[in-house]
PDB file of C-alpha atoms in Angstrom:
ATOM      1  CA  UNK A   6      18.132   9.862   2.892  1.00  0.00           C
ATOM      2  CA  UNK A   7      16.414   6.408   1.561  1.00  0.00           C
ATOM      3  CA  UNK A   8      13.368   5.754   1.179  1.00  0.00           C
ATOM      4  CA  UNK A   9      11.956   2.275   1.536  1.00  0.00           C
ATOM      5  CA  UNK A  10       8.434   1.047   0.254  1.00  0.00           C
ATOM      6  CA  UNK A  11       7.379  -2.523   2.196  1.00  0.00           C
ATOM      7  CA  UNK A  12       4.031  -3.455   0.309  1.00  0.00           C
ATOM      8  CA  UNK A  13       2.322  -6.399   1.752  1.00  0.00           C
ATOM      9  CA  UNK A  14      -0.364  -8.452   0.362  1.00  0.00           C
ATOM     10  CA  UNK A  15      -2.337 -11.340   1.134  1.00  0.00           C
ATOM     11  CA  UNK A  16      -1.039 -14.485  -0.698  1.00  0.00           C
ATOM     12  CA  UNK A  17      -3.100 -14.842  -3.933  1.00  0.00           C
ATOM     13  CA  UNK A  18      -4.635 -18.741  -2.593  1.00  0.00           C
ATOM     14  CA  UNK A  19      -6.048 -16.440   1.031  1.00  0.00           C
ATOM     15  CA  UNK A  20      -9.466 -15.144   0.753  1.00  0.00           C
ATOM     16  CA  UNK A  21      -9.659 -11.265   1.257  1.00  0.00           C
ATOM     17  CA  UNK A  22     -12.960 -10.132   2.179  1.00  0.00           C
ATOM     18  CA  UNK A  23     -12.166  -6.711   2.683  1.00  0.00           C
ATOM     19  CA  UNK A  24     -11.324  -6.702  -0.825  1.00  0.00           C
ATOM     20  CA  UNK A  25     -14.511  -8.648  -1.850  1.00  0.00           C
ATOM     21  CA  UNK A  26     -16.368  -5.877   0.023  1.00  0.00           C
ATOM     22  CA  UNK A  27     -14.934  -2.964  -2.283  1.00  0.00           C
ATOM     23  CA  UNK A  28     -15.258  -4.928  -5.246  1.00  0.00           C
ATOM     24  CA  UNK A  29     -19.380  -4.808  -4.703  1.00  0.00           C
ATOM     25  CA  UNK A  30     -19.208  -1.251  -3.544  1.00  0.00           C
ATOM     26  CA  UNK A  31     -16.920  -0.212  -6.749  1.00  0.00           C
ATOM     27  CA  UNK A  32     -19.431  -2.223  -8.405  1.00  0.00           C
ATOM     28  CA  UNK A  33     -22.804  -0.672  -7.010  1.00  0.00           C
ATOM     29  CA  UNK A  34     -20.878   3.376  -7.373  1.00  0.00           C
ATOM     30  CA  UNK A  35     -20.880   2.869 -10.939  1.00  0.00           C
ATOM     31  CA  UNK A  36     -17.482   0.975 -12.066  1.00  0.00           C
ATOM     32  CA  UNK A  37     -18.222  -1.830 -14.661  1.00  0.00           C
ATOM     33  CA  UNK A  38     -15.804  -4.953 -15.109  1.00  0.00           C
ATOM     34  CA  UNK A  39     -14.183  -5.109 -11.500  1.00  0.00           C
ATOM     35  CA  UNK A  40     -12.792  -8.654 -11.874  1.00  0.00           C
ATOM     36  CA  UNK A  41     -10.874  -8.365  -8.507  1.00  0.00           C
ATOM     37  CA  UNK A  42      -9.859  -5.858  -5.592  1.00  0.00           C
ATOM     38  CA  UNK A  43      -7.219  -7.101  -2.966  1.00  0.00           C
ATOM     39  CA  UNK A  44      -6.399  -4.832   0.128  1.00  0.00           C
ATOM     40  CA  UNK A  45      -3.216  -4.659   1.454  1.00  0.00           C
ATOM     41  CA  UNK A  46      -0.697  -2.559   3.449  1.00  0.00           C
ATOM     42  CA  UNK A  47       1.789  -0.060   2.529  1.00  0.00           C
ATOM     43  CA  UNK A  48       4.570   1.142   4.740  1.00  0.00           C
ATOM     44  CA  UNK A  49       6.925   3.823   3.765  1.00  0.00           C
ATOM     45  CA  UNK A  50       9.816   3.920   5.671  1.00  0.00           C
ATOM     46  CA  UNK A  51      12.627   6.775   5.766  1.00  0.00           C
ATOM     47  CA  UNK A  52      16.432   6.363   6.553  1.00  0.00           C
ATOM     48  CA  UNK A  53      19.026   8.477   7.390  1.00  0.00           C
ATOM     49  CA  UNK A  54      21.886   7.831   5.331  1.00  0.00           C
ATOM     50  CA  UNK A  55      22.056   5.946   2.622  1.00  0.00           C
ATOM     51  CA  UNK A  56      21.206   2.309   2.103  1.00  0.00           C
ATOM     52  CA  UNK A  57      24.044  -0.236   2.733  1.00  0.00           C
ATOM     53  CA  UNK A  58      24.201  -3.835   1.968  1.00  0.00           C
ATOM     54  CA  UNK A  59      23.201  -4.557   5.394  1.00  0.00           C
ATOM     55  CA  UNK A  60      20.460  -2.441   6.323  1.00  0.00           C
ATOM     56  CA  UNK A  61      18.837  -3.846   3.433  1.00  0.00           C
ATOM     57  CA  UNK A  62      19.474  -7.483   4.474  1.00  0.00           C
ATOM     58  CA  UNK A  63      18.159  -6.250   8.207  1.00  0.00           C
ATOM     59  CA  UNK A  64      15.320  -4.660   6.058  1.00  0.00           C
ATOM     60  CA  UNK A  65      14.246  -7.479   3.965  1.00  0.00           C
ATOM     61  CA  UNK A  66      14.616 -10.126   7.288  1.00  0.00           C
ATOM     62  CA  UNK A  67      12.160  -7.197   9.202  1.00  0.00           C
ATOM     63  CA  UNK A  68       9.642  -7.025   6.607  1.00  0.00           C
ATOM     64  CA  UNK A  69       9.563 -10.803   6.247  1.00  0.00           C
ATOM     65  CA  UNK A  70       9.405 -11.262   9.968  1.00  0.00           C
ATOM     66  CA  UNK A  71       7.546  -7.686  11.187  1.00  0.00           C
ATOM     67  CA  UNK A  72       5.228  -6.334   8.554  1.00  0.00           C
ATOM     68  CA  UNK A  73       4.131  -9.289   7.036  1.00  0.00           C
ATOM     69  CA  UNK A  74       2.736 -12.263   8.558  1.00  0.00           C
ATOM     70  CA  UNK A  75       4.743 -15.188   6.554  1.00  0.00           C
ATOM     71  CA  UNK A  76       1.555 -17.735   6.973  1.00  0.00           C
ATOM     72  CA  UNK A  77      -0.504 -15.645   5.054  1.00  0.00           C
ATOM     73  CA  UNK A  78       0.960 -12.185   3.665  1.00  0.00           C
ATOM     74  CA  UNK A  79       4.121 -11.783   0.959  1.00  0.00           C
ATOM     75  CA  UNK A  80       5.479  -8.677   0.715  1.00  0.00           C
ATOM     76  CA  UNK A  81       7.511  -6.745  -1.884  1.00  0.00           C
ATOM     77  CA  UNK A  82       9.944  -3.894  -0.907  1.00  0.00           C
ATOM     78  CA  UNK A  83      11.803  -1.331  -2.756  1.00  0.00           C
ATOM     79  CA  UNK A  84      14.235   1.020  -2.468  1.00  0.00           C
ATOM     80  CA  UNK A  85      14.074   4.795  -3.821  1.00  0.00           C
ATOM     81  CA  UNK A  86      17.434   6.467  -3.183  1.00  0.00           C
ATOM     82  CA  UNK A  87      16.904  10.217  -2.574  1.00  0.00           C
ATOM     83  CA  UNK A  88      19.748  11.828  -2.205  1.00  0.00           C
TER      84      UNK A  88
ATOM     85  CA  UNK B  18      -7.565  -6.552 -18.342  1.00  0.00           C
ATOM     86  CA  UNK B  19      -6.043  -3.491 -16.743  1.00  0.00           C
ATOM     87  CA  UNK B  20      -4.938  -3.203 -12.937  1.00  0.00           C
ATOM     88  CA  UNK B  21      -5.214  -0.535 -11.173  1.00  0.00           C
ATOM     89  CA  UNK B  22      -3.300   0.613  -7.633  1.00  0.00           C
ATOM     90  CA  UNK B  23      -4.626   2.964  -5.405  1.00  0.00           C
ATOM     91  CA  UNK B  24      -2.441   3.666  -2.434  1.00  0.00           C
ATOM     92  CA  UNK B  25      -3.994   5.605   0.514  1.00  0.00           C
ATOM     93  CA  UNK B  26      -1.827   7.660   2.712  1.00  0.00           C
ATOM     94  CA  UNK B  27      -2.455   9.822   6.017  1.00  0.00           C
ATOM     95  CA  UNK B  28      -1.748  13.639   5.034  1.00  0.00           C
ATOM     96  CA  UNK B  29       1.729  14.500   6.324  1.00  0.00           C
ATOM     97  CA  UNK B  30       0.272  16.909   8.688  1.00  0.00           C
ATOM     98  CA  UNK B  31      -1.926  14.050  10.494  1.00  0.00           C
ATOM     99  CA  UNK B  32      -0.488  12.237  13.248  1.00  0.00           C
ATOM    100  CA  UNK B  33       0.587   8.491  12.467  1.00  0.00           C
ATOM    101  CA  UNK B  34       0.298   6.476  15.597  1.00  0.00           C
ATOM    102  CA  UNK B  35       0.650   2.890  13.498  1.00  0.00           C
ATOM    103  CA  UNK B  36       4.089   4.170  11.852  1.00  0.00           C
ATOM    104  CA  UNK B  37       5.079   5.172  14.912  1.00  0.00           C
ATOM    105  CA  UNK B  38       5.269   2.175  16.509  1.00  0.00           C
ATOM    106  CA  UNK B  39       6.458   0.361  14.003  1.00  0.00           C
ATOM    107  CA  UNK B  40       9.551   2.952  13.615  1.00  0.00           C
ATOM    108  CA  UNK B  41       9.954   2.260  17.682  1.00  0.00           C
ATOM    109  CA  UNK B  42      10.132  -1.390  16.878  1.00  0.00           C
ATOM    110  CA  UNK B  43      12.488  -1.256  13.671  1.00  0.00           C
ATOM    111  CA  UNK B  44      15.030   0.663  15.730  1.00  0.00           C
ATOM    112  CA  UNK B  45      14.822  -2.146  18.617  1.00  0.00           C
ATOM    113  CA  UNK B  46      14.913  -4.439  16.235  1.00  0.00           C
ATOM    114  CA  UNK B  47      18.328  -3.854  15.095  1.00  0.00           C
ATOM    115  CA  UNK B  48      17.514  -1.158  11.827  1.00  0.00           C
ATOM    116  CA  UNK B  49      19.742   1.902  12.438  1.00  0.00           C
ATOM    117  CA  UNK B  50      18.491   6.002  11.528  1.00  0.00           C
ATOM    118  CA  UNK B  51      15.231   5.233  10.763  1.00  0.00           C
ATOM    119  CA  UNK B  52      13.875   8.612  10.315  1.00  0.00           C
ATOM    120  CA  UNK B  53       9.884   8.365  10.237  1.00  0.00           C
ATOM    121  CA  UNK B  54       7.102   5.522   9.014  1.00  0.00           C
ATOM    122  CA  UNK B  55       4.061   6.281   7.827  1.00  0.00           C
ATOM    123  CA  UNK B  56       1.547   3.448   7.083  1.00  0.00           C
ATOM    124  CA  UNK B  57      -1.277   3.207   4.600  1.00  0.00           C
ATOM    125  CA  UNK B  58      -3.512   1.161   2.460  1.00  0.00           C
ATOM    126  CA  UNK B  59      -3.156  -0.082  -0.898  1.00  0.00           C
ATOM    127  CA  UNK B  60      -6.068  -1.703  -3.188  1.00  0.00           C
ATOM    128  CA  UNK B  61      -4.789  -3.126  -6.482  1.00  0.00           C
ATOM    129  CA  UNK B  62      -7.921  -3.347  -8.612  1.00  0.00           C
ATOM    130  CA  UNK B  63      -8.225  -5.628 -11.699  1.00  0.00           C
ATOM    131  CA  UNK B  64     -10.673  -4.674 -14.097  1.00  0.00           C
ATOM    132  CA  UNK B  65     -11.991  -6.387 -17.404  1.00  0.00           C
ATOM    133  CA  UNK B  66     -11.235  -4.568 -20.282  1.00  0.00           C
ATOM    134  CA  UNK B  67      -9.014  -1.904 -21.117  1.00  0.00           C
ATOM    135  CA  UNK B  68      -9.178   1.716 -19.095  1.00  0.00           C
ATOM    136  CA  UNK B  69     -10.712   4.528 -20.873  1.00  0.00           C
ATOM    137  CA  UNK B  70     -11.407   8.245 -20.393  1.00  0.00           C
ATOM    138  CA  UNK B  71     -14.678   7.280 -18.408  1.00  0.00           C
ATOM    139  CA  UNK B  72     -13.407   4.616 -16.221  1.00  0.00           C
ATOM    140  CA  UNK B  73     -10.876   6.843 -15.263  1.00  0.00           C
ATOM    141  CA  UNK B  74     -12.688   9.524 -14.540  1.00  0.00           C
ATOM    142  CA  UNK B  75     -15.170   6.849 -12.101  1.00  0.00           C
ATOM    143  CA  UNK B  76     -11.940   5.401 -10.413  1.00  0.00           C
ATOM    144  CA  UNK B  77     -10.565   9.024 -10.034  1.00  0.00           C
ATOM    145  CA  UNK B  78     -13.612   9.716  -8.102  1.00  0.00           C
ATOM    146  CA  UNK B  79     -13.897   6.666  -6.310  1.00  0.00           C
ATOM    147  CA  UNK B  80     -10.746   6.559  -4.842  1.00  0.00           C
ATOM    148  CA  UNK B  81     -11.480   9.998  -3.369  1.00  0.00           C
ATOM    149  CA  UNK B  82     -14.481   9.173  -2.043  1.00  0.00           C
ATOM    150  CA  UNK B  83     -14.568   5.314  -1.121  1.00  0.00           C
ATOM    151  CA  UNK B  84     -11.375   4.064  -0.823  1.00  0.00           C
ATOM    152  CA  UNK B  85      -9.939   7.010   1.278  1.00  0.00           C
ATOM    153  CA  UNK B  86     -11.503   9.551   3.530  1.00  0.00           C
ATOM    154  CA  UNK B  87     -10.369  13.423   1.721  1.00  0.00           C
ATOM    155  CA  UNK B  88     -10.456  14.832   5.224  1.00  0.00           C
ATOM    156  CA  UNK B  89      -7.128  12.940   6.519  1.00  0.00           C
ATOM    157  CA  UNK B  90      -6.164  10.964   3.519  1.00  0.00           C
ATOM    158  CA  UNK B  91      -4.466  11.536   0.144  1.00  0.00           C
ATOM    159  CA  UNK B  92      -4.307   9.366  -2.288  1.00  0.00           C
ATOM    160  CA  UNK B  93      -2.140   8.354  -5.390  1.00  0.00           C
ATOM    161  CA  UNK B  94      -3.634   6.273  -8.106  1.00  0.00           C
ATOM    162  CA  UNK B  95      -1.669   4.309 -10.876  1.00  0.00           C
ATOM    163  CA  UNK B  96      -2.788   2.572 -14.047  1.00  0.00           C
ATOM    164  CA  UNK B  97      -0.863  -0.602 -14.985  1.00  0.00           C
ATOM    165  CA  UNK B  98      -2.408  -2.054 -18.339  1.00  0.00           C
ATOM    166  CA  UNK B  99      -1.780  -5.561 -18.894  1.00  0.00           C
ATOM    167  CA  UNK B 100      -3.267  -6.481 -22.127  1.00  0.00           C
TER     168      UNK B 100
END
């Protein structure tokens, strides 16, 4: 079994105003100093098997192409080998 | 300036209809054994300053409550100090 984490992010230059949003609530709740707060999405995907040098080219063309939007989103993926 | 990254996760025992689909789609899509997906949220909070014991204990308590719901979600939260 693998275990793949695909986070994806909105480019730094792309306002995020969900993140804006949670940096004045964080604020207003009591947290001082919130400089920033970007909201992203985190998929974590299990495999069967272990990870070979092609499922991870097939993974890393998939998260490029399915789970991130490439206009606006980078994404960063790793790879936690369980077993 | 320390960041901070909260990711948000359904419980395991709560239905994923999101990861789901996007397991459907990874297997058309030419990824072989994909077991399960699950999909979540992830806020990466920067904050001026460095953390301490009270900041923690805020962020601790605001991830619980703001940034994820308690009834469906857990919730992991790592500090990465920069400075």
């Amino acid at each position: 079994m693998a275990r793949v984490v695909v986070d994806v992010m909105l480019k730094p230059e792309i306002l995020d105003p969900q993140g804006r949003a949670v940096q004045g609530a964080l604020g207003r709740l009591g947290l001082t100093g919130v400089a920033d707060v970007r909201q992203g999405k985190q998929f974590v995907i299990t495999l069967d098997g272990a990870m070979d040098a092609d499922r991870a080219a097939v993974l890393e063309r998939l998260a490029g192409e399915l789970l991130s939007n490439p206009v606006i989103e980078d994404f960063t993926l790793t790879v936690q080998e369980d077993s």
